[in-house]
């Protein structure tokens, strides 16, 4: 996959990985924000002041991230991304690949492929 992407134009894989991981971690908080906003609207009150009006942008980010996770990854890729980045606990890679019963090298290949697919789906690369 890296070869395919690099033939289009050079890609800084480290920078791509950093951006995607940040977005995945932010996604959890943004999803909670959307649920809280809906609950506030339903109740007719806003219990917290809003310093910036980024709700529409955040809603769009959540929708696009959900679409990327659901439609661009296979089951194994999605499972690794969920276990690594979409849970509240910080899970070490070794625990994930041991739990899944896959070899270390295979795990990292799948994880890298998943990150690149998410980056592609989100238009980062």
PDB file of C-alpha atoms in Angstrom:
ATOM      1  CA  UNK A   1       0.000   0.000   0.000  1.00  0.00           C
ATOM      2  CA  UNK A   2       2.876   2.368   0.811  1.00  0.00           C
ATOM      3  CA  UNK A   3       4.334   1.762  -2.631  1.00  0.00           C
ATOM      4  CA  UNK A   4       1.006   2.597  -4.259  1.00  0.00           C
ATOM      5  CA  UNK A   5       0.692   5.830  -2.327  1.00  0.00           C
ATOM      6  CA  UNK A   6       4.305   6.888  -2.867  1.00  0.00           C
ATOM      7  CA  UNK A   7       3.947   6.569  -6.620  1.00  0.00           C
ATOM      8  CA  UNK A   8       1.346   9.348  -6.522  1.00  0.00           C
ATOM      9  CA  UNK A   9       3.613  11.645  -4.525  1.00  0.00           C
ATOM     10  CA  UNK A  10       5.987  11.187  -1.591  1.00  0.00           C
ATOM     11  CA  UNK A  11       4.167  10.795   1.720  1.00  0.00           C
ATOM     12  CA  UNK A  12       5.689  11.376   5.152  1.00  0.00           C
ATOM     13  CA  UNK A  13       4.328   8.235   6.806  1.00  0.00           C
ATOM     14  CA  UNK A  14       5.387   9.356  10.270  1.00  0.00           C
ATOM     15  CA  UNK A  15       3.472  12.641   9.908  1.00  0.00           C
ATOM     16  CA  UNK A  16       0.427  10.820   8.498  1.00  0.00           C
ATOM     17  CA  UNK A  17       0.464   8.333  11.384  1.00  0.00           C
ATOM     18  CA  UNK A  18       0.739  11.172  13.926  1.00  0.00           C
ATOM     19  CA  UNK A  19      -2.236  13.045  12.428  1.00  0.00           C
ATOM     20  CA  UNK A  20      -4.444   9.947  12.169  1.00  0.00           C
ATOM     21  CA  UNK A  21      -3.674   8.857  15.735  1.00  0.00           C
ATOM     22  CA  UNK A  22      -4.473  12.347  17.045  1.00  0.00           C
ATOM     23  CA  UNK A  23      -7.770  12.369  15.145  1.00  0.00           C
ATOM     24  CA  UNK A  24      -8.670   8.895  16.415  1.00  0.00           C
ATOM     25  CA  UNK A  25      -8.047   9.953  20.002  1.00  0.00           C
ATOM     26  CA  UNK A  26      -9.971  13.222  19.530  1.00  0.00           C
ATOM     27  CA  UNK A  27     -12.838  11.268  17.947  1.00  0.00           C
ATOM     28  CA  UNK A  28     -13.795   9.722  21.291  1.00  0.00           C
ATOM     29  CA  UNK A  29     -14.142  13.151  22.927  1.00  0.00           C
ATOM     30  CA  UNK A  30     -15.990  14.621  19.940  1.00  0.00           C
ATOM     31  CA  UNK A  31     -18.461  11.744  19.970  1.00  0.00           C
ATOM     32  CA  UNK A  32     -19.197  12.448  23.652  1.00  0.00           C
ATOM     33  CA  UNK A  33     -19.571  16.140  22.827  1.00  0.00           C
ATOM     34  CA  UNK A  34     -22.224  15.346  20.205  1.00  0.00           C
ATOM     35  CA  UNK A  35     -24.142  13.131  22.615  1.00  0.00           C
ATOM     36  CA  UNK A  36     -23.982  15.850  25.291  1.00  0.00           C
ATOM     37  CA  UNK A  37     -25.138  18.514  22.819  1.00  0.00           C
ATOM     38  CA  UNK A  38     -28.121  16.400  21.746  1.00  0.00           C
ATOM     39  CA  UNK A  39     -29.014  15.769  25.384  1.00  0.00           C
ATOM     40  CA  UNK A  40     -28.783  19.506  26.141  1.00  0.00           C
ATOM     41  CA  UNK A  41     -30.953  20.418  23.156  1.00  0.00           C
ATOM     42  CA  UNK A  42     -33.520  17.790  24.164  1.00  0.00           C
ATOM     43  CA  UNK A  43     -33.560  19.195  27.723  1.00  0.00           C
ATOM     44  CA  UNK A  44     -33.702  22.783  26.464  1.00  0.00           C
ATOM     45  CA  UNK A  45     -30.703  23.882  28.521  1.00  0.00           C
ATOM     46  CA  UNK A  46     -26.971  24.208  28.092  1.00  0.00           C
ATOM     47  CA  UNK A  47     -25.226  23.373  31.371  1.00  0.00           C
ATOM     48  CA  UNK A  48     -21.769  24.485  30.199  1.00  0.00           C
ATOM     49  CA  UNK A  49     -20.599  27.677  28.499  1.00  0.00           C
ATOM     50  CA  UNK A  50     -19.212  27.266  24.987  1.00  0.00           C
ATOM     51  CA  UNK A  51     -16.006  29.194  24.309  1.00  0.00           C
ATOM     52  CA  UNK A  52     -15.935  28.409  20.608  1.00  0.00           C
ATOM     53  CA  UNK A  53     -18.613  27.520  18.123  1.00  0.00           C
ATOM     54  CA  UNK A  54     -17.122  24.378  16.599  1.00  0.00           C
ATOM     55  CA  UNK A  55     -20.122  22.076  16.924  1.00  0.00           C
ATOM     56  CA  UNK A  56     -20.867  21.822  13.185  1.00  0.00           C
ATOM     57  CA  UNK A  57     -17.219  21.086  12.359  1.00  0.00           C
ATOM     58  CA  UNK A  58     -16.993  18.514  15.142  1.00  0.00           C
ATOM     59  CA  UNK A  59     -20.232  16.856  14.039  1.00  0.00           C
ATOM     60  CA  UNK A  60     -18.825  16.569  10.515  1.00  0.00           C
ATOM     61  CA  UNK A  61     -15.560  15.112  11.843  1.00  0.00           C
ATOM     62  CA  UNK A  62     -17.436  12.454  13.838  1.00  0.00           C
ATOM     63  CA  UNK A  63     -19.613  11.459  10.875  1.00  0.00           C
ATOM     64  CA  UNK A  64     -16.626  11.201   8.540  1.00  0.00           C
ATOM     65  CA  UNK A  65     -14.520   9.301  11.076  1.00  0.00           C
ATOM     66  CA  UNK A  66     -17.373   6.833  11.657  1.00  0.00           C
ATOM     67  CA  UNK A  67     -17.736   6.345   7.908  1.00  0.00           C
ATOM     68  CA  UNK A  68     -13.979   5.802   7.540  1.00  0.00           C
ATOM     69  CA  UNK A  69     -13.923   3.257  10.372  1.00  0.00           C
ATOM     70  CA  UNK A  70     -16.994   1.381   9.140  1.00  0.00           C
ATOM     71  CA  UNK A  71     -16.353   1.378   5.400  1.00  0.00           C
ATOM     72  CA  UNK A  72     -12.619   1.578   4.728  1.00  0.00           C
ATOM     73  CA  UNK A  73     -11.291  -1.060   7.129  1.00  0.00           C
ATOM     74  CA  UNK A  74     -11.666  -4.801   7.163  1.00  0.00           C
ATOM     75  CA  UNK A  75     -12.717  -6.518  10.397  1.00  0.00           C
ATOM     76  CA  UNK A  76      -9.175  -7.231  11.591  1.00  0.00           C
ATOM     77  CA  UNK A  77      -7.982  -3.671  10.899  1.00  0.00           C
ATOM     78  CA  UNK A  78     -11.009  -2.193  12.664  1.00  0.00           C
ATOM     79  CA  UNK A  79     -10.514  -4.430  15.694  1.00  0.00           C
ATOM     80  CA  UNK A  80      -6.879  -3.365  16.053  1.00  0.00           C
ATOM     81  CA  UNK A  81      -7.726   0.339  15.689  1.00  0.00           C
ATOM     82  CA  UNK A  82     -10.566   0.037  18.210  1.00  0.00           C
ATOM     83  CA  UNK A  83      -8.428  -1.791  20.765  1.00  0.00           C
ATOM     84  CA  UNK A  84      -5.467   0.554  20.330  1.00  0.00           C
ATOM     85  CA  UNK A  85      -7.065   3.995  19.954  1.00  0.00           C
ATOM     86  CA  UNK A  86     -10.791   3.948  20.670  1.00  0.00           C
ATOM     87  CA  UNK A  87     -10.861   2.703  24.242  1.00  0.00           C
ATOM     88  CA  UNK A  88     -10.376   4.711  27.407  1.00  0.00           C
ATOM     89  CA  UNK A  89      -7.489   2.530  28.564  1.00  0.00           C
ATOM     90  CA  UNK A  90      -4.058   2.779  26.996  1.00  0.00           C
ATOM     91  CA  UNK A  91      -3.298  -0.651  25.610  1.00  0.00           C
ATOM     92  CA  UNK A  92       0.192  -1.659  24.590  1.00  0.00           C
ATOM     93  CA  UNK A  93       0.650  -3.167  21.149  1.00  0.00           C
ATOM     94  CA  UNK A  94       2.102  -6.375  22.602  1.00  0.00           C
ATOM     95  CA  UNK A  95      -1.080  -6.988  24.594  1.00  0.00           C
ATOM     96  CA  UNK A  96      -3.217  -6.557  21.482  1.00  0.00           C
ATOM     97  CA  UNK A  97      -1.273  -8.862  19.199  1.00  0.00           C
ATOM     98  CA  UNK A  98      -0.916 -11.474  21.941  1.00  0.00           C
ATOM     99  CA  UNK A  99      -4.670 -11.295  22.659  1.00  0.00           C
ATOM    100  CA  UNK A 100      -5.491 -11.599  18.962  1.00  0.00           C
ATOM    101  CA  UNK A 101      -2.976 -14.408  18.495  1.00  0.00           C
ATOM    102  CA  UNK A 102      -1.135 -12.793  15.608  1.00  0.00           C
ATOM    103  CA  UNK A 103       2.582 -12.335  15.035  1.00  0.00           C
ATOM    104  CA  UNK A 104       4.185  -9.030  15.943  1.00  0.00           C
ATOM    105  CA  UNK A 105       5.234  -8.205  12.345  1.00  0.00           C
ATOM    106  CA  UNK A 106       1.780  -9.081  11.010  1.00  0.00           C
ATOM    107  CA  UNK A 107       0.155  -6.901  13.678  1.00  0.00           C
ATOM    108  CA  UNK A 108       2.252  -3.861  12.752  1.00  0.00           C
ATOM    109  CA  UNK A 109       1.596  -4.387   9.031  1.00  0.00           C
ATOM    110  CA  UNK A 110      -2.162  -4.521   9.639  1.00  0.00           C
ATOM    111  CA  UNK A 111      -2.064  -1.489  11.948  1.00  0.00           C
ATOM    112  CA  UNK A 112      -0.031   0.556   9.423  1.00  0.00           C
ATOM    113  CA  UNK A 113      -2.375  -0.473   6.596  1.00  0.00           C
ATOM    114  CA  UNK A 114      -5.392   0.545   8.690  1.00  0.00           C
ATOM    115  CA  UNK A 115      -3.885   3.941   9.501  1.00  0.00           C
ATOM    116  CA  UNK A 116      -3.156   4.575   5.815  1.00  0.00           C
ATOM    117  CA  UNK A 117      -6.686   3.556   4.841  1.00  0.00           C
ATOM    118  CA  UNK A 118      -8.163   5.902   7.444  1.00  0.00           C
ATOM    119  CA  UNK A 119      -5.878   8.691   6.221  1.00  0.00           C
ATOM    120  CA  UNK A 120      -7.021   8.070   2.658  1.00  0.00           C
ATOM    121  CA  UNK A 121     -10.702   7.909   3.585  1.00  0.00           C
ATOM    122  CA  UNK A 122     -10.452  11.186   5.522  1.00  0.00           C
ATOM    123  CA  UNK A 123      -8.551  12.920   2.710  1.00  0.00           C
ATOM    124  CA  UNK A 124      -5.406  13.382   4.795  1.00  0.00           C
ATOM    125  CA  UNK A 125      -3.427  11.723   2.004  1.00  0.00           C
TER     126      UNK A 125
END
